[in-house]
Each structure stands twice: as C-alpha cells, then as structure tokens.
Short mmCIF file of N, CA, C and O in Angstrom, two decimals:
data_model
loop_
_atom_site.label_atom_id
_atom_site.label_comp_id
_atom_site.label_asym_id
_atom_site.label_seq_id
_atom_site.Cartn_x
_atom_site.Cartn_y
_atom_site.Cartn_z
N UNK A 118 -31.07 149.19 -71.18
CA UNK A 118 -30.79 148.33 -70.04
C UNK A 118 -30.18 147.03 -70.59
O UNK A 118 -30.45 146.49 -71.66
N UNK A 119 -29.41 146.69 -69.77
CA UNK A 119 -28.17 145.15 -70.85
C UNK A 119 -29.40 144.10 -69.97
O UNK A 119 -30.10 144.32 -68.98
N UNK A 120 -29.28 143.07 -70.75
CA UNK A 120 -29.40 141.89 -70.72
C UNK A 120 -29.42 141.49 -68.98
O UNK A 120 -30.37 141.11 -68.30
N UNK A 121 -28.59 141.63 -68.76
CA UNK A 121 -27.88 141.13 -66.89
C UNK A 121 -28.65 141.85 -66.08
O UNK A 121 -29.24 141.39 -65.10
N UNK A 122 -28.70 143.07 -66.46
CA UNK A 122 -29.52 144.50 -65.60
C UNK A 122 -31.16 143.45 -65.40
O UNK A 122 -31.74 143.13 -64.36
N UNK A 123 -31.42 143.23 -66.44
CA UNK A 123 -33.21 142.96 -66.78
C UNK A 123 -33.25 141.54 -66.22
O UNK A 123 -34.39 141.14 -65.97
N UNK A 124 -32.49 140.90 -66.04
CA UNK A 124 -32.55 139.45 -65.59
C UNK A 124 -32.65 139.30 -63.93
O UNK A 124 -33.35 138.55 -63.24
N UNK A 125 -31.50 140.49 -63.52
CA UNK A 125 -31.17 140.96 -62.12
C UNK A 125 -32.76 141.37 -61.39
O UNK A 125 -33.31 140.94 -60.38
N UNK A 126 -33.13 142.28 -62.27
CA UNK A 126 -34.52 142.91 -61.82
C UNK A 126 -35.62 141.65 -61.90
O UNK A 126 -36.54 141.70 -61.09
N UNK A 127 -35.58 140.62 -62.76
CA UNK A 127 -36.58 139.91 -62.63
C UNK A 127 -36.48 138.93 -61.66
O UNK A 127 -37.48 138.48 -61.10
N UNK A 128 -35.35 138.55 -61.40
CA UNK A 128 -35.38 137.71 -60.33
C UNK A 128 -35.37 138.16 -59.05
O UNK A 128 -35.46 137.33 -58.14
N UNK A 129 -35.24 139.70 -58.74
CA UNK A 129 -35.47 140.55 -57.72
C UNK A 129 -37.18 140.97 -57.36
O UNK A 129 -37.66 141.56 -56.40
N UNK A 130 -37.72 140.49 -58.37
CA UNK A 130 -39.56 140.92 -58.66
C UNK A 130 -39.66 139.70 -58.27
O UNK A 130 -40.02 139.57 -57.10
N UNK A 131 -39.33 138.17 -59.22
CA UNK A 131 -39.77 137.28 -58.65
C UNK A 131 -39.30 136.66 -57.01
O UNK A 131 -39.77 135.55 -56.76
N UNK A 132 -38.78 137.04 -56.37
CA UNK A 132 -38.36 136.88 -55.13
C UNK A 132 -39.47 137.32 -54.40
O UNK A 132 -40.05 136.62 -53.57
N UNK A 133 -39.76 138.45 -54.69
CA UNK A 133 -40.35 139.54 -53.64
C UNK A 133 -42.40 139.43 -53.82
O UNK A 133 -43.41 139.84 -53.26
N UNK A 134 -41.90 138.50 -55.13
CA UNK A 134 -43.73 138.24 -55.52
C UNK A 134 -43.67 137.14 -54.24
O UNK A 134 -44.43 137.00 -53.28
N UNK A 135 -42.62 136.52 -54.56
CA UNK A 135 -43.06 134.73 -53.62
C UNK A 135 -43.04 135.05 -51.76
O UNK A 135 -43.51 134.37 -50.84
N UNK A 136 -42.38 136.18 -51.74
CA UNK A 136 -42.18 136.64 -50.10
C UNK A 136 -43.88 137.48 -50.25
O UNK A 136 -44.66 137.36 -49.31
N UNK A 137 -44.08 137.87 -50.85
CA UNK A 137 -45.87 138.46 -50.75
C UNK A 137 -47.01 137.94 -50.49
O UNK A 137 -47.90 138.36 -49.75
N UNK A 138 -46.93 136.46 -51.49
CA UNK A 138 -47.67 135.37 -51.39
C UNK A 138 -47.57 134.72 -49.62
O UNK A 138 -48.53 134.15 -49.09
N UNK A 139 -46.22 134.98 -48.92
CA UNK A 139 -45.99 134.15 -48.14
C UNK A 139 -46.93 135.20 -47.02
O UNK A 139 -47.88 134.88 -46.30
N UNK A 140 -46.24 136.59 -47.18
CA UNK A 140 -47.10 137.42 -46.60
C UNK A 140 -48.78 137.70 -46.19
O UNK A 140 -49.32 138.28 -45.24
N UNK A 141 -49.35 136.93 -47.50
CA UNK A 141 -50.36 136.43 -47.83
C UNK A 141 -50.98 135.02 -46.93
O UNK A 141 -52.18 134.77 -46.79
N UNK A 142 -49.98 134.31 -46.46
CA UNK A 142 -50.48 133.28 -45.11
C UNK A 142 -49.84 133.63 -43.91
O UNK A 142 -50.37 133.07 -42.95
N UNK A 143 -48.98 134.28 -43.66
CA UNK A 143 -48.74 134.21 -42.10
C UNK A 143 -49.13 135.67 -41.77
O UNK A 143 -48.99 135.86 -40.56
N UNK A 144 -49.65 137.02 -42.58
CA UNK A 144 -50.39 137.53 -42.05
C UNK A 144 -48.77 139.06 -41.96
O UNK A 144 -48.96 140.28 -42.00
N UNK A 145 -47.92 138.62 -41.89
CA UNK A 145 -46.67 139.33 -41.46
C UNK A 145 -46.11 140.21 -42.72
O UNK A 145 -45.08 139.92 -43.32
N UNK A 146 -47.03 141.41 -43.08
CA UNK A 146 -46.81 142.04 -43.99
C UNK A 146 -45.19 142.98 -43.85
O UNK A 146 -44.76 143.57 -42.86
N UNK A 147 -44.56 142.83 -45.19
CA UNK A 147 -43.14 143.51 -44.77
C UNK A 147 -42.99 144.15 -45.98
O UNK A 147 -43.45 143.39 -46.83
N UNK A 148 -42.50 145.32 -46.58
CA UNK A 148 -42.22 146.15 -47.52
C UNK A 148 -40.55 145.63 -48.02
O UNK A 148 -39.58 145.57 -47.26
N UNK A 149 -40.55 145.29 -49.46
CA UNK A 149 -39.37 144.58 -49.71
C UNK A 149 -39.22 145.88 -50.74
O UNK A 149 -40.06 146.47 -51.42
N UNK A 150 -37.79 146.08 -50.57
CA UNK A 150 -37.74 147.16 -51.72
C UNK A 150 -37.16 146.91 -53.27
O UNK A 150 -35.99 146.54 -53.24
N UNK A 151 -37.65 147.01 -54.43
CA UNK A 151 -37.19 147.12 -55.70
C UNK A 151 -35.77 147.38 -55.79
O UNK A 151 -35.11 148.17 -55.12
N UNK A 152 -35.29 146.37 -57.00
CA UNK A 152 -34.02 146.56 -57.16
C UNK A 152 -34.16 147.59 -58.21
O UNK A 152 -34.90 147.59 -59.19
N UNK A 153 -33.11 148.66 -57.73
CA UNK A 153 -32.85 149.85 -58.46
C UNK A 153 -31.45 149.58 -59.50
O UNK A 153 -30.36 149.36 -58.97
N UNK A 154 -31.59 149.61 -60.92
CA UNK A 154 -30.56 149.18 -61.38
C UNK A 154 -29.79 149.73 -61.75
O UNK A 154 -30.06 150.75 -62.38
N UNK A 155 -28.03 149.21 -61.50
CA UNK A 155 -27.07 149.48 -61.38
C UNK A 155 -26.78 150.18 -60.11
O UNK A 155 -25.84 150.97 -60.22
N UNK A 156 -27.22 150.12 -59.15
CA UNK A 156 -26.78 150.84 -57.81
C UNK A 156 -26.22 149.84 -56.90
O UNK A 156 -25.81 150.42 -55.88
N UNK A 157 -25.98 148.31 -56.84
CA UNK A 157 -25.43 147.42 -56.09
C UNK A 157 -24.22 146.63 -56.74
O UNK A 157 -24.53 145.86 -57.65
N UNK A 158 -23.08 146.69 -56.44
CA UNK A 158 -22.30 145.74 -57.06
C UNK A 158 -22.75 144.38 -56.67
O UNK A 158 -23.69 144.02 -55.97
N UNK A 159 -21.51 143.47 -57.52
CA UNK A 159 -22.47 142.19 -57.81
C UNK A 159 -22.29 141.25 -57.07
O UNK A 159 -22.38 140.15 -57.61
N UNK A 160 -21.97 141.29 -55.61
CA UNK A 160 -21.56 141.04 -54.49
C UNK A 160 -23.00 141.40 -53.33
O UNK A 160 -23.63 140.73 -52.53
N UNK A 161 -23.01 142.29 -53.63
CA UNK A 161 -24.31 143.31 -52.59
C UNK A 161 -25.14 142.78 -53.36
O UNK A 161 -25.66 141.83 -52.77
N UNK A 162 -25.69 142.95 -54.73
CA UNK A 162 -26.93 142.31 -54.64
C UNK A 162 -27.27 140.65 -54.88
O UNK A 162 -28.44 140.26 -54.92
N UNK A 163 -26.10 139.74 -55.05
CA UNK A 163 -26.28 138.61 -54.73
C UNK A 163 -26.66 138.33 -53.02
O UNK A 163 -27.48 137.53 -52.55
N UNK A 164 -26.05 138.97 -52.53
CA UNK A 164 -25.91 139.32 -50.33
C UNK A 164 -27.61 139.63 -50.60
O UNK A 164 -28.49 138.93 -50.08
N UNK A 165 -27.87 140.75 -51.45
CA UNK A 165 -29.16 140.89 -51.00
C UNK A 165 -30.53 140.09 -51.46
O UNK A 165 -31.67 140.06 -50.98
N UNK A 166 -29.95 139.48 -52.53
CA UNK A 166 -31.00 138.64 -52.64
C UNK A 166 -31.06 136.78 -51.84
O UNK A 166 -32.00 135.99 -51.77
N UNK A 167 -29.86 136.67 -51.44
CA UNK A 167 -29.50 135.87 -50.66
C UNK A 167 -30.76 135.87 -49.48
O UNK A 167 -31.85 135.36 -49.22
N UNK A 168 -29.86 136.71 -49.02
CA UNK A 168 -31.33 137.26 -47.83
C UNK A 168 -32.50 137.07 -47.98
O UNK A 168 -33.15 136.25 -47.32
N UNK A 169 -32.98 137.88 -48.96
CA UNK A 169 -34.60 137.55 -48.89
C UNK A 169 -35.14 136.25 -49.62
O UNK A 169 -36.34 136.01 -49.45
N UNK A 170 -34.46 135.43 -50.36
CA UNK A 170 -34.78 133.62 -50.26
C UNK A 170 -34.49 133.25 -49.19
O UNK A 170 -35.18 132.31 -48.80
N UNK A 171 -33.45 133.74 -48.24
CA UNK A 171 -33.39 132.61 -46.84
C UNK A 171 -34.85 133.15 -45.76
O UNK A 171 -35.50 132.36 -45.07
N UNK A 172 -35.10 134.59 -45.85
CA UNK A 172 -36.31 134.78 -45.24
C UNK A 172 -37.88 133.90 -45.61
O UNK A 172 -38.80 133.54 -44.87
N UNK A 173 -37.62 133.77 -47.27
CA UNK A 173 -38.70 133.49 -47.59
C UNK A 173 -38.79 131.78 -46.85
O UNK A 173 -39.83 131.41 -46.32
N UNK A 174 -37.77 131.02 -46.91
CA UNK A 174 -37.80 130.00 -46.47
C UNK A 174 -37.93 129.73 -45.09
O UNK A 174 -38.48 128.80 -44.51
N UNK A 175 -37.27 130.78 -44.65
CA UNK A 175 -37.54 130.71 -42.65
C UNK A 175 -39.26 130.94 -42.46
O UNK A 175 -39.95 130.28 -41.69
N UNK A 176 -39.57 131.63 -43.01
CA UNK A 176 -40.92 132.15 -42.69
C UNK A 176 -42.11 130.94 -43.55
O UNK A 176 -43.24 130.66 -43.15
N UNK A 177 -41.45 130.44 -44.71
CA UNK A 177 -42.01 129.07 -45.28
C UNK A 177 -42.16 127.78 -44.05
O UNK A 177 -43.10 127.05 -43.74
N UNK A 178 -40.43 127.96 -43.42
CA UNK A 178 -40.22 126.75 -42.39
C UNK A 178 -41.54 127.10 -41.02
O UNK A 178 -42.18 126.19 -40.49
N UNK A 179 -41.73 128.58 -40.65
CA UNK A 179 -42.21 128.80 -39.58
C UNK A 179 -43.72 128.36 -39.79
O UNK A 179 -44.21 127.63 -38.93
N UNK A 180 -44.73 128.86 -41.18
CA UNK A 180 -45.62 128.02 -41.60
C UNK A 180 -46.12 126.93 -41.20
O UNK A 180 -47.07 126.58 -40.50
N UNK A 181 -44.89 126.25 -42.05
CA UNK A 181 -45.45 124.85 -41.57
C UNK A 181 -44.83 123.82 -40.01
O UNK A 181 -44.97 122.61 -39.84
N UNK A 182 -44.30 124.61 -39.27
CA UNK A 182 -43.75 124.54 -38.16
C UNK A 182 -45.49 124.26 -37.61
O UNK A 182 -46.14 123.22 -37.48
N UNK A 183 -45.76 125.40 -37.44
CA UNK A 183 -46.74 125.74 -36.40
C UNK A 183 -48.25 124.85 -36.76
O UNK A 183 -49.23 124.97 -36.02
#
C-alpha cells in the first residue's frame, strides 16, 4: 500500500471516529462506510470526505444549537 493510500485511509478512520463520538451525543446513530483503497479517484474521495466533515459539523452546530 503507497504512502497516499495509508494516509487517505487514516484520515477516512479519523473522520468517521469523530462523526461516532458525535453519534455518541445526539443519539443519531449512522453507519459511515470505510474507505476501500484505490476504488475512488482523487476527486470522489476528497467530495467524499468533504461531506462527512461538513456533516460532522452540522450535527456539531445542531448540538450546540439546541
């Protein structure tokens, strides 16, 4: 596995740890799926990890909203 592959995956684990934790206070359990490597160009999985930091933060914002 190169260098980029293993970096890709860790910051795809650490994303999905911090959306768990969040899962962990608002109760709103959601199944995030593992990055499988080399199956996304590097477009798609920037898009996809995009996504799930802006969730983690909407659902951070909704937190402390309420």
């Amino acid at each position: 596995m190169s260098v980029i592959e293993e970096k890709k995956n860790k910051l795809n684990f650490e994303i999905r740890s911090l959306l768990s934790i969040i899962d962990l206070i608002d109760g709103k359990k959601k199944v995030y799926n593992d990055y499988k490597i080399n199956t996304l160009t590097e477009e798609e999985y920037l898009n996809a990890q995009l996504d799930l930091i802006i969730e983690a933060k909407n659902r951070l914002i909704n937190i402390f909203k309420d």
